[in-house]
């Protein structure tokens, strides 16, 4: 039997907990945090297969910086999301 995928959700909004809960209901193993420093620590112990992060993390840098920090912590797939609909903020 295959192990369920592990997903770390990083966002400072309450919706992140909802996303983590829905992923859990779909069979994924999830963890959720709001702080990029904590996300790096959690990635070391939780060992996620994927990290879903908000691009704009208030007062704590951004999702791209977090992605660069996480790139040295394993082979997780990084998924960037944003509530900002402006074209300039898109990758």
PDB file with one MODEL, atoms N, CA, C and O in Angstrom:
MODEL        1
ATOM      1  N   UNK A   1       0.845  -1.182   0.000  1.00  0.00           N
ATOM      2  CA  UNK A   1       0.000   0.000   0.000  1.00  0.00           C
ATOM      3  C   UNK A   1       0.890   1.245   0.000  1.00  0.00           C
ATOM      4  O   UNK A   1       1.879   1.305   0.732  1.00  0.00           O
ATOM      5  N   UNK A   2       0.545   2.216  -0.805  1.00  0.00           N
ATOM      6  CA  UNK A   2       1.310   3.449  -0.941  1.00  0.00           C
ATOM      7  C   UNK A   2       0.997   4.406   0.205  1.00  0.00           C
ATOM      8  O   UNK A   2      -0.158   4.539   0.611  1.00  0.00           O
ATOM      9  N   UNK A   3       2.025   5.071   0.723  1.00  0.00           N
ATOM     10  CA  UNK A   3       1.832   6.060   1.783  1.00  0.00           C
ATOM     11  C   UNK A   3       1.146   7.301   1.225  1.00  0.00           C
ATOM     12  O   UNK A   3       1.409   7.686   0.085  1.00  0.00           O
ATOM     13  N   UNK A   4       0.274   7.934   2.002  1.00  0.00           N
ATOM     14  CA  UNK A   4      -0.369   9.164   1.529  1.00  0.00           C
ATOM     15  C   UNK A   4       0.653  10.288   1.392  1.00  0.00           C
ATOM     16  O   UNK A   4       1.630  10.354   2.139  1.00  0.00           O
ATOM     17  N   UNK A   5       0.410  11.167   0.428  1.00  0.00           N
ATOM     18  CA  UNK A   5       1.290  12.313   0.229  1.00  0.00           C
ATOM     19  C   UNK A   5       1.192  13.264   1.411  1.00  0.00           C
ATOM     20  O   UNK A   5       0.127  13.420   2.009  1.00  0.00           O
ATOM     21  N   UNK A   6       2.311  13.899   1.742  1.00  0.00           N
ATOM     22  CA  UNK A   6       2.400  14.827   2.857  1.00  0.00           C
ATOM     23  C   UNK A   6       2.464  16.245   2.302  1.00  0.00           C
ATOM     24  O   UNK A   6       3.303  16.547   1.454  1.00  0.00           O
ATOM     25  N   UNK A   7       1.571  17.119   2.784  1.00  0.00           N
ATOM     26  CA  UNK A   7       1.476  18.483   2.277  1.00  0.00           C
ATOM     27  C   UNK A   7       1.597  19.468   3.433  1.00  0.00           C
ATOM     28  O   UNK A   7       0.873  19.374   4.424  1.00  0.00           O
ATOM     29  N   UNK A   8       2.522  20.414   3.290  1.00  0.00           N
ATOM     30  CA  UNK A   8       2.685  21.506   4.247  1.00  0.00           C
ATOM     31  C   UNK A   8       2.052  22.750   3.639  1.00  0.00           C
ATOM     32  O   UNK A   8       2.426  23.161   2.540  1.00  0.00           O
ATOM     33  N   UNK A   9       1.095  23.355   4.343  1.00  0.00           N
ATOM     34  CA  UNK A   9       0.408  24.560   3.886  1.00  0.00           C
ATOM     35  C   UNK A   9       0.935  25.737   4.702  1.00  0.00           C
ATOM     36  O   UNK A   9       0.888  25.721   5.932  1.00  0.00           O
ATOM     37  N   UNK A  10       1.442  26.766   4.001  1.00  0.00           N
ATOM     38  CA  UNK A  10       2.018  27.942   4.662  1.00  0.00           C
ATOM     39  C   UNK A  10       1.224  29.176   4.247  1.00  0.00           C
ATOM     40  O   UNK A  10       1.255  29.586   3.087  1.00  0.00           O
ATOM     41  N   UNK A  11       0.517  29.759   5.204  1.00  0.00           N
ATOM     42  CA  UNK A  11      -0.287  30.958   4.941  1.00  0.00           C
ATOM     43  C   UNK A  11      -0.668  31.574   6.276  1.00  0.00           C
ATOM     44  O   UNK A  11      -0.819  30.876   7.278  1.00  0.00           O
ATOM     45  N   UNK A  12      -0.820  32.877   6.274  1.00  0.00           N
ATOM     46  CA  UNK A  12      -1.168  33.583   7.505  1.00  0.00           C
ATOM     47  C   UNK A  12      -2.670  33.790   7.658  1.00  0.00           C
ATOM     48  O   UNK A  12      -3.113  34.376   8.646  1.00  0.00           O
ATOM     49  N   UNK A  13      -3.438  33.330   6.721  1.00  0.00           N
ATOM     50  CA  UNK A  13      -4.891  33.500   6.762  1.00  0.00           C
ATOM     51  C   UNK A  13      -5.557  32.220   7.253  1.00  0.00           C
ATOM     52  O   UNK A  13      -4.999  31.129   7.138  1.00  0.00           O
ATOM     53  N   UNK A  14      -6.751  32.371   7.797  1.00  0.00           N
ATOM     54  CA  UNK A  14      -7.499  31.215   8.304  1.00  0.00           C
ATOM     55  C   UNK A  14      -7.848  30.221   7.212  1.00  0.00           C
ATOM     56  O   UNK A  14      -8.036  29.037   7.492  1.00  0.00           O
ATOM     57  N   UNK A  15      -7.938  30.684   5.965  1.00  0.00           N
ATOM     58  CA  UNK A  15      -8.277  29.779   4.868  1.00  0.00           C
ATOM     59  C   UNK A  15      -7.265  28.639   4.748  1.00  0.00           C
ATOM     60  O   UNK A  15      -7.598  27.556   4.268  1.00  0.00           O
ATOM     61  N   UNK A  16      -6.033  28.885   5.185  1.00  0.00           N
ATOM     62  CA  UNK A  16      -5.005  27.848   5.098  1.00  0.00           C
ATOM     63  C   UNK A  16      -5.388  26.633   5.927  1.00  0.00           C
ATOM     64  O   UNK A  16      -5.174  25.495   5.510  1.00  0.00           O
ATOM     65  N   UNK A  17      -5.951  26.877   7.095  1.00  0.00           N
ATOM     66  CA  UNK A  17      -6.384  25.744   7.925  1.00  0.00           C
ATOM     67  C   UNK A  17      -7.492  24.965   7.232  1.00  0.00           C
ATOM     68  O   UNK A  17      -7.547  23.737   7.302  1.00  0.00           O
ATOM     69  N   UNK A  18      -8.375  25.704   6.560  1.00  0.00           N
ATOM     70  CA  UNK A  18      -9.441  25.041   5.813  1.00  0.00           C
ATOM     71  C   UNK A  18      -8.895  24.199   4.672  1.00  0.00           C
ATOM     72  O   UNK A  18      -9.370  23.089   4.430  1.00  0.00           O
ATOM     73  N   UNK A  19      -7.892  24.727   3.968  1.00  0.00           N
ATOM     74  CA  UNK A  19      -7.270  23.968   2.880  1.00  0.00           C
ATOM     75  C   UNK A  19      -6.602  22.712   3.441  1.00  0.00           C
ATOM     76  O   UNK A  19      -6.760  21.625   2.886  1.00  0.00           O
ATOM     77  N   UNK A  20      -5.862  22.857   4.529  1.00  0.00           N
ATOM     78  CA  UNK A  20      -5.205  21.699   5.137  1.00  0.00           C
ATOM     79  C   UNK A  20      -6.242  20.663   5.580  1.00  0.00           C
ATOM     80  O   UNK A  20      -6.035  19.463   5.400  1.00  0.00           O
ATOM     81  N   UNK A  21      -7.345  21.119   6.153  1.00  0.00           N
ATOM     82  CA  UNK A  21      -8.399  20.196   6.592  1.00  0.00           C
ATOM     83  C   UNK A  21      -9.001  19.460   5.390  1.00  0.00           C
ATOM     84  O   UNK A  21      -9.194  18.245   5.438  1.00  0.00           O
ATOM     85  N   UNK A  22      -9.296  20.196   4.313  1.00  0.00           N
ATOM     86  CA  UNK A  22      -9.883  19.554   3.125  1.00  0.00           C
ATOM     87  C   UNK A  22      -8.916  18.558   2.488  1.00  0.00           C
ATOM     88  O   UNK A  22      -9.328  17.493   2.028  1.00  0.00           O
ATOM     89  N   UNK A  23      -7.636  18.904   2.464  1.00  0.00           N
ATOM     90  CA  UNK A  23      -6.646  17.949   1.948  1.00  0.00           C
ATOM     91  C   UNK A  23      -6.591  16.707   2.821  1.00  0.00           C
ATOM     92  O   UNK A  23      -6.476  15.592   2.314  1.00  0.00           O
ATOM     93  N   UNK A  24      -6.673  16.898   4.142  1.00  0.00           N
ATOM     94  CA  UNK A  24      -6.701  15.762   5.057  1.00  0.00           C
ATOM     95  C   UNK A  24      -7.902  14.864   4.812  1.00  0.00           C
ATOM     96  O   UNK A  24      -7.792  13.638   4.839  1.00  0.00           O
ATOM     97  N   UNK A  25      -9.053  15.491   4.572  1.00  0.00           N
ATOM     98  CA  UNK A  25     -10.264  14.718   4.281  1.00  0.00           C
ATOM     99  C   UNK A  25     -10.132  13.934   2.982  1.00  0.00           C
ATOM    100  O   UNK A  25     -10.773  12.898   2.804  1.00  0.00           O
ATOM    101  N   UNK A  26      -9.289  14.440   2.069  1.00  0.00           N
ATOM    102  CA  UNK A  26      -9.072  13.761   0.785  1.00  0.00           C
ATOM    103  C   UNK A  26      -7.994  12.679   0.881  1.00  0.00           C
ATOM    104  O   UNK A  26      -7.682  12.018  -0.110  1.00  0.00           O
ATOM    105  N   UNK A  27      -7.425  12.500   2.078  1.00  0.00           N
ATOM    106  CA  UNK A  27      -6.479  11.420   2.269  1.00  0.00           C
ATOM    107  C   UNK A  27      -5.020  11.841   2.373  1.00  0.00           C
ATOM    108  O   UNK A  27      -4.148  10.990   2.545  1.00  0.00           O
ATOM    109  N   UNK A  28      -4.740  13.123   2.274  1.00  0.00           N
ATOM    110  CA  UNK A  28      -3.374  13.608   2.422  1.00  0.00           C
ATOM    111  C   UNK A  28      -3.039  13.773   3.904  1.00  0.00           C
ATOM    112  O   UNK A  28      -3.930  14.003   4.721  1.00  0.00           O
ATOM    113  N   UNK A  29      -1.769  13.658   4.246  1.00  0.00           N
ATOM    114  CA  UNK A  29      -1.293  13.974   5.591  1.00  0.00           C
ATOM    115  C   UNK A  29      -0.851  15.427   5.524  1.00  0.00           C
ATOM    116  O   UNK A  29      -0.027  15.782   4.681  1.00  0.00           O
ATOM    117  N   UNK A  30      -1.388  16.279   6.405  1.00  0.00           N
ATOM    118  CA  UNK A  30      -1.130  17.710   6.284  1.00  0.00           C
ATOM    119  C   UNK A  30      -0.561  18.309   7.560  1.00  0.00           C
ATOM    120  O   UNK A  30      -0.749  17.792   8.661  1.00  0.00           O
ATOM    121  N   UNK A  31       0.137  19.410   7.370  1.00  0.00           N
ATOM    122  CA  UNK A  31       0.577  20.278   8.451  1.00  0.00           C
ATOM    123  C   UNK A  31       0.360  21.694   7.955  1.00  0.00           C
ATOM    124  O   UNK A  31       0.389  21.947   6.751  1.00  0.00           O
ATOM    125  N   UNK A  32       0.142  22.618   8.880  1.00  0.00           N
ATOM    126  CA  UNK A  32      -0.161  23.991   8.511  1.00  0.00           C
ATOM    127  C   UNK A  32       0.595  24.929   9.437  1.00  0.00           C
ATOM    128  O   UNK A  32       0.653  24.705  10.646  1.00  0.00           O
ATOM    129  N   UNK A  33       1.171  25.979   8.870  1.00  0.00           N
ATOM    130  CA  UNK A  33       1.822  27.000   9.689  1.00  0.00           C
ATOM    131  C   UNK A  33       1.723  28.347   8.985  1.00  0.00           C
ATOM    132  O   UNK A  33       1.455  28.420   7.786  1.00  0.00           O
ATOM    133  N   UNK A  34       1.945  29.413   9.753  1.00  0.00           N
ATOM    134  CA  UNK A  34       1.791  30.765   9.223  1.00  0.00           C
ATOM    135  C   UNK A  34       3.111  31.504   9.085  1.00  0.00           C
ATOM    136  O   UNK A  34       3.148  32.586   8.500  1.00  0.00           O
ATOM    137  N   UNK A  35       4.178  30.956   9.600  1.00  0.00           N
ATOM    138  CA  UNK A  35       5.451  31.658   9.670  1.00  0.00           C
ATOM    139  C   UNK A  35       6.489  30.955   8.793  1.00  0.00           C
ATOM    140  O   UNK A  35       6.661  29.741   8.908  1.00  0.00           O
ATOM    141  N   UNK A  36       7.184  31.690   7.919  1.00  0.00           N
ATOM    142  CA  UNK A  36       8.185  31.057   7.053  1.00  0.00           C
ATOM    143  C   UNK A  36       9.309  30.358   7.823  1.00  0.00           C
ATOM    144  O   UNK A  36       9.767  29.291   7.414  1.00  0.00           O
ATOM    145  N   UNK A  37       9.755  30.951   8.930  1.00  0.00           N
ATOM    146  CA  UNK A  37      10.800  30.290   9.723  1.00  0.00           C
ATOM    147  C   UNK A  37      10.308  28.961  10.262  1.00  0.00           C
ATOM    148  O   UNK A  37      11.033  27.967  10.255  1.00  0.00           O
ATOM    149  N   UNK A  38       9.080  28.953  10.725  1.00  0.00           N
ATOM    150  CA  UNK A  38       8.488  27.701  11.213  1.00  0.00           C
ATOM    151  C   UNK A  38       8.330  26.707  10.061  1.00  0.00           C
ATOM    152  O   UNK A  38       8.521  25.505  10.243  1.00  0.00           O
ATOM    153  N   UNK A  39       7.984  27.209   8.884  1.00  0.00           N
ATOM    154  CA  UNK A  39       7.825  26.323   7.723  1.00  0.00           C
ATOM    155  C   UNK A  39       9.132  25.595   7.403  1.00  0.00           C
ATOM    156  O   UNK A  39       9.126  24.408   7.075  1.00  0.00           O
ATOM    157  N   UNK A  40      10.243  26.311   7.501  1.00  0.00           N
ATOM    158  CA  UNK A  40      11.541  25.673   7.245  1.00  0.00           C
ATOM    159  C   UNK A  40      11.807  24.607   8.302  1.00  0.00           C
ATOM    160  O   UNK A  40      12.256  23.510   7.970  1.00  0.00           O
ATOM    161  N   UNK A  41      11.540  24.910   9.558  1.00  0.00           N
ATOM    162  CA  UNK A  41      11.725  23.913  10.635  1.00  0.00           C
ATOM    163  C   UNK A  41      10.798  22.716  10.423  1.00  0.00           C
ATOM    164  O   UNK A  41      11.216  21.564  10.533  1.00  0.00           O
ATOM    165  N   UNK A  42       9.524  23.010  10.117  1.00  0.00           N
ATOM    166  CA  UNK A  42       8.558  21.925   9.910  1.00  0.00           C
ATOM    167  C   UNK A  42       8.942  21.056   8.725  1.00  0.00           C
ATOM    168  O   UNK A  42       8.753  19.840   8.758  1.00  0.00           O
ATOM    169  N   UNK A  43       9.483  21.672   7.674  1.00  0.00           N
ATOM    170  CA  UNK A  43       9.880  20.900   6.493  1.00  0.00           C
ATOM    171  C   UNK A  43      10.972  19.889   6.844  1.00  0.00           C
ATOM    172  O   UNK A  43      11.026  18.798   6.276  1.00  0.00           O
ATOM    173  N   UNK A  44      11.829  20.259   7.773  1.00  0.00           N
ATOM    174  CA  UNK A  44      12.907  19.344   8.189  1.00  0.00           C
ATOM    175  C   UNK A  44      12.371  18.133   8.943  1.00  0.00           C
ATOM    176  O   UNK A  44      12.907  17.033   8.814  1.00  0.00           O
ATOM    177  N   UNK A  45      11.317  18.332   9.730  1.00  0.00           N
ATOM    178  CA  UNK A  45      10.786  17.227  10.532  1.00  0.00           C
ATOM    179  C   UNK A  45       9.601  16.526   9.870  1.00  0.00           C
ATOM    180  O   UNK A  45       9.479  15.304   9.963  1.00  0.00           O
ATOM    181  N   UNK A  46       8.734  17.277   9.207  1.00  0.00           N
ATOM    182  CA  UNK A  46       7.523  16.728   8.590  1.00  0.00           C
ATOM    183  C   UNK A  46       7.828  16.052   7.253  1.00  0.00           C
ATOM    184  O   UNK A  46       7.136  15.116   6.853  1.00  0.00           O
ATOM    185  N   UNK A  47       8.860  16.527   6.570  1.00  0.00           N
ATOM    186  CA  UNK A  47       9.289  15.984   5.272  1.00  0.00           C
ATOM    187  C   UNK A  47       8.146  15.940   4.252  1.00  0.00           C
ATOM    188  O   UNK A  47       7.763  14.860   3.801  1.00  0.00           O
ATOM    189  N   UNK A  48       7.599  17.108   3.885  1.00  0.00           N
ATOM    190  CA  UNK A  48       6.459  17.126   2.967  1.00  0.00           C
ATOM    191  C   UNK A  48       6.852  16.738   1.544  1.00  0.00           C
ATOM    192  O   UNK A  48       7.974  16.979   1.100  1.00  0.00           O
ATOM    193  N   UNK A  49       5.896  16.133   0.844  1.00  0.00           N
ATOM    194  CA  UNK A  49       6.054  15.873  -0.585  1.00  0.00           C
ATOM    195  C   UNK A  49       5.764  17.148  -1.372  1.00  0.00           C
ATOM    196  O   UNK A  49       6.299  17.356  -2.461  1.00  0.00           O
ATOM    197  N   UNK A  50       4.901  18.003  -0.800  1.00  0.00           N
ATOM    198  CA  UNK A  50       4.538  19.270  -1.450  1.00  0.00           C
ATOM    199  C   UNK A  50       4.377  20.350  -0.388  1.00  0.00           C
ATOM    200  O   UNK A  50       3.957  20.082   0.738  1.00  0.00           O
ATOM    201  N   UNK A  51       4.721  21.578  -0.771  1.00  0.00           N
ATOM    202  CA  UNK A  51       4.513  22.746   0.079  1.00  0.00           C
ATOM    203  C   UNK A  51       3.654  23.719  -0.716  1.00  0.00           C
ATOM    204  O   UNK A  51       4.023  24.126  -1.818  1.00  0.00           O
ATOM    205  N   UNK A  52       2.505  24.090  -0.151  1.00  0.00           N
ATOM    206  CA  UNK A  52       1.624  25.088  -0.755  1.00  0.00           C
ATOM    207  C   UNK A  52       1.806  26.357   0.058  1.00  0.00           C
ATOM    208  O   UNK A  52       1.534  26.367   1.258  1.00  0.00           O
ATOM    209  N   UNK A  53       2.268  27.439  -0.586  1.00  0.00           N
ATOM    210  CA  UNK A  53       2.522  28.673   0.150  1.00  0.00           C
ATOM    211  C   UNK A  53       1.927  29.890  -0.554  1.00  0.00           C
ATOM    212  O   UNK A  53       1.935  29.994  -1.781  1.00  0.00           O
ATOM    213  N   UNK A  54       1.419  30.791   0.252  1.00  0.00           N
ATOM    214  CA  UNK A  54       0.959  32.092  -0.232  1.00  0.00           C
ATOM    215  C   UNK A  54       2.183  32.869  -0.707  1.00  0.00           C
ATOM    216  O   UNK A  54       3.226  32.827  -0.056  1.00  0.00           O
ATOM    217  N   UNK A  55       2.075  33.568  -1.816  1.00  0.00           N
ATOM    218  CA  UNK A  55       3.191  34.363  -2.323  1.00  0.00           C
ATOM    219  C   UNK A  55       3.488  35.561  -1.437  1.00  0.00           C
ATOM    220  O   UNK A  55       4.646  35.960  -1.311  1.00  0.00           O
ATOM    221  N   UNK A  56       2.463  36.145  -0.821  1.00  0.00           N
ATOM    222  CA  UNK A  56       2.631  37.367  -0.041  1.00  0.00           C
ATOM    223  C   UNK A  56       2.405  37.070   1.437  1.00  0.00           C
ATOM    224  O   UNK A  56       1.264  36.988   1.891  1.00  0.00           O
ATOM    225  N   UNK A  57       3.481  36.910   2.176  1.00  0.00           N
ATOM    226  CA  UNK A  57       3.405  36.650   3.602  1.00  0.00           C
ATOM    227  C   UNK A  57       3.741  37.944   4.329  1.00  0.00           C
ATOM    228  O   UNK A  57       4.889  38.388   4.306  1.00  0.00           O
ATOM    229  N   UNK A  58       2.769  38.541   4.961  1.00  0.00           N
ATOM    230  CA  UNK A  58       2.942  39.844   5.616  1.00  0.00           C
ATOM    231  C   UNK A  58       4.084  39.852   6.626  1.00  0.00           C
ATOM    232  O   UNK A  58       4.155  39.004   7.516  1.00  0.00           O
ATOM    233  N   UNK A  59       4.975  40.827   6.469  1.00  0.00           N
ATOM    234  CA  UNK A  59       6.018  41.054   7.438  1.00  0.00           C
ATOM    235  C   UNK A  59       7.048  39.944   7.561  1.00  0.00           C
ATOM    236  O   UNK A  59       7.904  39.987   8.445  1.00  0.00           O
ATOM    237  N   UNK A  60       6.977  38.968   6.699  1.00  0.00           N
ATOM    238  CA  UNK A  60       7.866  37.821   6.872  1.00  0.00           C
ATOM    239  C   UNK A  60       8.543  37.425   5.562  1.00  0.00           C
ATOM    240  O   UNK A  60       8.978  36.283   5.413  1.00  0.00           O
ATOM    241  N   UNK A  61       8.635  38.347   4.621  1.00  0.00           N
ATOM    242  CA  UNK A  61       9.189  37.983   3.330  1.00  0.00           C
ATOM    243  C   UNK A  61       8.080  37.529   2.411  1.00  0.00           C
ATOM    244  O   UNK A  61       6.917  37.879   2.610  1.00  0.00           O
ATOM    245  N   UNK A  62       8.427  36.772   1.433  1.00  0.00           N
ATOM    246  CA  UNK A  62       7.406  36.297   0.507  1.00  0.00           C
ATOM    247  C   UNK A  62       7.587  34.813   0.229  1.00  0.00           C
ATOM    248  O   UNK A  62       8.553  34.187   0.666  1.00  0.00           O
ATOM    249  N   UNK A  63       6.629  34.273  -0.513  1.00  0.00           N
ATOM    250  CA  UNK A  63       6.663  32.848  -0.823  1.00  0.00           C
ATOM    251  C   UNK A  63       7.869  32.453  -1.652  1.00  0.00           C
ATOM    252  O   UNK A  63       8.380  31.342  -1.508  1.00  0.00           O
ATOM    253  N   UNK A  64       8.341  33.357  -2.534  1.00  0.00           N
ATOM    254  CA  UNK A  64       9.510  33.045  -3.354  1.00  0.00           C
ATOM    255  C   UNK A  64      10.753  32.879  -2.480  1.00  0.00           C
ATOM    256  O   UNK A  64      11.555  31.973  -2.704  1.00  0.00           O
ATOM    257  N   UNK A  65      10.911  33.750  -1.488  1.00  0.00           N
ATOM    258  CA  UNK A  65      12.041  33.634  -0.561  1.00  0.00           C
ATOM    259  C   UNK A  65      11.936  32.328   0.226  1.00  0.00           C
ATOM    260  O   UNK A  65      12.927  31.621   0.405  1.00  0.00           O
ATOM    261  N   UNK A  66      10.743  32.020   0.685  1.00  0.00           N
ATOM    262  CA  UNK A  66      10.537  30.753   1.390  1.00  0.00           C
ATOM    263  C   UNK A  66      10.884  29.585   0.476  1.00  0.00           C
ATOM    264  O   UNK A  66      11.530  28.630   0.906  1.00  0.00           O
ATOM    265  N   UNK A  67      10.460  29.656  -0.774  1.00  0.00           N
ATOM    266  CA  UNK A  67      10.782  28.594  -1.729  1.00  0.00           C
ATOM    267  C   UNK A  67      12.268  28.393  -1.892  1.00  0.00           C
ATOM    268  O   UNK A  67      12.740  27.258  -1.960  1.00  0.00           O
ATOM    269  N   UNK A  68      13.017  29.490  -1.955  1.00  0.00           N
ATOM    270  CA  UNK A  68      14.477  29.379  -2.060  1.00  0.00           C
ATOM    271  C   UNK A  68      15.058  28.731  -0.804  1.00  0.00           C
ATOM    272  O   UNK A  68      15.968  27.906  -0.891  1.00  0.00           O
ATOM    273  N   UNK A  69      14.537  29.103   0.355  1.00  0.00           N
ATOM    274  CA  UNK A  69      15.024  28.511   1.600  1.00  0.00           C
ATOM    275  C   UNK A  69      14.703  27.016   1.656  1.00  0.00           C
ATOM    276  O   UNK A  69      15.517  26.220   2.125  1.00  0.00           O
ATOM    277  N   UNK A  70      13.526  26.642   1.183  1.00  0.00           N
ATOM    278  CA  UNK A  70      13.120  25.238   1.233  1.00  0.00           C
ATOM    279  C   UNK A  70      13.813  24.383   0.181  1.00  0.00           C
ATOM    280  O   UNK A  70      13.891  23.163   0.328  1.00  0.00           O
ATOM    281  N   UNK A  71      14.313  25.006  -0.873  1.00  0.00           N
ATOM    282  CA  UNK A  71      14.914  24.230  -1.954  1.00  0.00           C
ATOM    283  C   UNK A  71      16.120  23.414  -1.473  1.00  0.00           C
ATOM    284  O   UNK A  71      16.457  22.398  -2.080  1.00  0.00           O
ATOM    285  N   UNK A  72      16.758  23.841  -0.411  1.00  0.00           N
ATOM    286  CA  UNK A  72      17.881  23.090   0.133  1.00  0.00           C
ATOM    287  C   UNK A  72      17.489  22.067   1.181  1.00  0.00           C
ATOM    288  O   UNK A  72      18.350  21.384   1.734  1.00  0.00           O
ATOM    289  N   UNK A  73      16.198  21.955   1.459  1.00  0.00           N
ATOM    290  CA  UNK A  73      15.730  21.076   2.536  1.00  0.00           C
ATOM    291  C   UNK A  73      15.128  19.764   2.052  1.00  0.00           C
ATOM    292  O   UNK A  73      14.560  19.024   2.855  1.00  0.00           O
ATOM    293  N   UNK A  74      15.234  19.462   0.793  1.00  0.00           N
ATOM    294  CA  UNK A  74      14.654  18.217   0.302  1.00  0.00           C
ATOM    295  C   UNK A  74      14.133  18.395  -1.108  1.00  0.00           C
ATOM    296  O   UNK A  74      14.497  19.344  -1.802  1.00  0.00           O
ATOM    297  N   UNK A  75      13.284  17.482  -1.522  1.00  0.00           N
ATOM    298  CA  UNK A  75      12.796  17.516  -2.898  1.00  0.00           C
ATOM    299  C   UNK A  75      11.288  17.748  -2.971  1.00  0.00           C
ATOM    300  O   UNK A  75      10.613  17.173  -3.825  1.00  0.00           O
ATOM    301  N   UNK A  76      10.762  18.578  -2.090  1.00  0.00           N
ATOM    302  CA  UNK A  76       9.331  18.894  -2.085  1.00  0.00           C
ATOM    303  C   UNK A  76       8.958  19.687  -3.333  1.00  0.00           C
ATOM    304  O   UNK A  76       9.730  20.515  -3.818  1.00  0.00           O
ATOM    305  N   UNK A  77       7.781  19.421  -3.832  1.00  0.00           N
ATOM    306  CA  UNK A  77       7.208  20.235  -4.898  1.00  0.00           C
ATOM    307  C   UNK A  77       6.675  21.509  -4.249  1.00  0.00           C
ATOM    308  O   UNK A  77       5.980  21.442  -3.236  1.00  0.00           O
ATOM    309  N   UNK A  78       6.993  22.663  -4.820  1.00  0.00           N
ATOM    310  CA  UNK A  78       6.518  23.939  -4.294  1.00  0.00           C
ATOM    311  C   UNK A  78       5.361  24.432  -5.144  1.00  0.00           C
ATOM    312  O   UNK A  78       5.468  24.502  -6.368  1.00  0.00           O
ATOM    313  N   UNK A  79       4.248  24.776  -4.491  1.00  0.00           N
ATOM    314  CA  UNK A  79       3.068  25.314  -5.165  1.00  0.00           C
ATOM    315  C   UNK A  79       2.816  26.697  -4.588  1.00  0.00           C
ATOM    316  O   UNK A  79       2.569  26.840  -3.390  1.00  0.00           O
ATOM    317  N   UNK A  80       2.877  27.713  -5.436  1.00  0.00           N
ATOM    318  CA  UNK A  80       2.678  29.086  -4.997  1.00  0.00           C
ATOM    319  C   UNK A  80       1.270  29.532  -5.351  1.00  0.00           C
ATOM    320  O   UNK A  80       0.805  29.318  -6.471  1.00  0.00           O
ATOM    321  N   UNK A  81       0.591  30.156  -4.387  1.00  0.00           N
ATOM    322  CA  UNK A  81      -0.756  30.678  -4.609  1.00  0.00           C
ATOM    323  C   UNK A  81      -0.770  32.144  -4.182  1.00  0.00           C
ATOM    324  O   UNK A  81       0.094  32.592  -3.428  1.00  0.00           O
ATOM    325  N   UNK A  82      -1.764  32.882  -4.677  1.00  0.00           N
ATOM    326  CA  UNK A  82      -1.871  34.282  -4.302  1.00  0.00           C
ATOM    327  C   UNK A  82      -3.320  34.739  -4.397  1.00  0.00           C
ATOM    328  O   UNK A  82      -4.063  34.342  -5.295  1.00  0.00           O
ATOM    329  N   UNK A  83      -3.693  35.576  -3.454  1.00  0.00           N
ATOM    330  CA  UNK A  83      -5.004  36.217  -3.510  1.00  0.00           C
ATOM    331  C   UNK A  83      -4.939  37.513  -4.315  1.00  0.00           C
ATOM    332  O   UNK A  83      -5.969  38.116  -4.618  1.00  0.00           O
ATOM    333  N   UNK A  84      -3.734  37.934  -4.657  1.00  0.00           N
ATOM    334  CA  UNK A  84      -3.510  39.193  -5.375  1.00  0.00           C
ATOM    335  C   UNK A  84      -3.728  38.937  -6.868  1.00  0.00           C
ATOM    336  O   UNK A  84      -2.979  38.185  -7.492  1.00  0.00           O
ATOM    337  N   UNK A  85      -4.737  39.555  -7.423  1.00  0.00           N
ATOM    338  CA  UNK A  85      -5.070  39.316  -8.820  1.00  0.00           C
ATOM    339  C   UNK A  85      -4.340  40.193  -9.815  1.00  0.00           C
ATOM    340  O   UNK A  85      -4.563  40.072 -11.019  1.00  0.00           O
ATOM    341  N   UNK A  86      -3.465  41.081  -9.338  1.00  0.00           N
ATOM    342  CA  UNK A  86      -2.746  41.959 -10.264  1.00  0.00           C
ATOM    343  C   UNK A  86      -1.754  41.164 -11.113  1.00  0.00           C
ATOM    344  O   UNK A  86      -1.061  40.282 -10.605  1.00  0.00           O
ATOM    345  N   UNK A  87      -1.693  41.474 -12.373  1.00  0.00           N
ATOM    346  CA  UNK A  87      -0.801  40.777 -13.295  1.00  0.00           C
ATOM    347  C   UNK A  87       0.654  40.873 -12.829  1.00  0.00           C
ATOM    348  O   UNK A  87       1.396  39.897 -12.940  1.00  0.00           O
ATOM    349  N   UNK A  88       1.070  42.017 -12.317  1.00  0.00           N
ATOM    350  CA  UNK A  88       2.463  42.207 -11.899  1.00  0.00           C
ATOM    351  C   UNK A  88       2.864  41.269 -10.768  1.00  0.00           C
ATOM    352  O   UNK A  88       4.053  41.011 -10.586  1.00  0.00           O
ATOM    353  N   UNK A  89       1.916  40.760 -10.013  1.00  0.00           N
ATOM    354  CA  UNK A  89       2.243  39.904  -8.876  1.00  0.00           C
ATOM    355  C   UNK A  89       2.304  38.423  -9.256  1.00  0.00           C
ATOM    356  O   UNK A  89       2.632  37.584  -8.417  1.00  0.00           O
ATOM    357  N   UNK A  90       2.000  38.104 -10.476  1.00  0.00           N
ATOM    358  CA  UNK A  90       1.993  36.701 -10.903  1.00  0.00           C
ATOM    359  C   UNK A  90       3.385  36.264 -11.338  1.00  0.00           C
ATOM    360  O   UNK A  90       4.217  37.076 -11.742  1.00  0.00           O
ATOM    361  N   UNK A  91       3.609  34.970 -11.245  1.00  0.00           N
ATOM    362  CA  UNK A  91       4.902  34.422 -11.685  1.00  0.00           C
ATOM    363  C   UNK A  91       4.860  34.272 -13.189  1.00  0.00           C
ATOM    364  O   UNK A  91       5.837  33.828 -13.792  1.00  0.00           O
TER     365      UNK A  91
ENDMDL
END
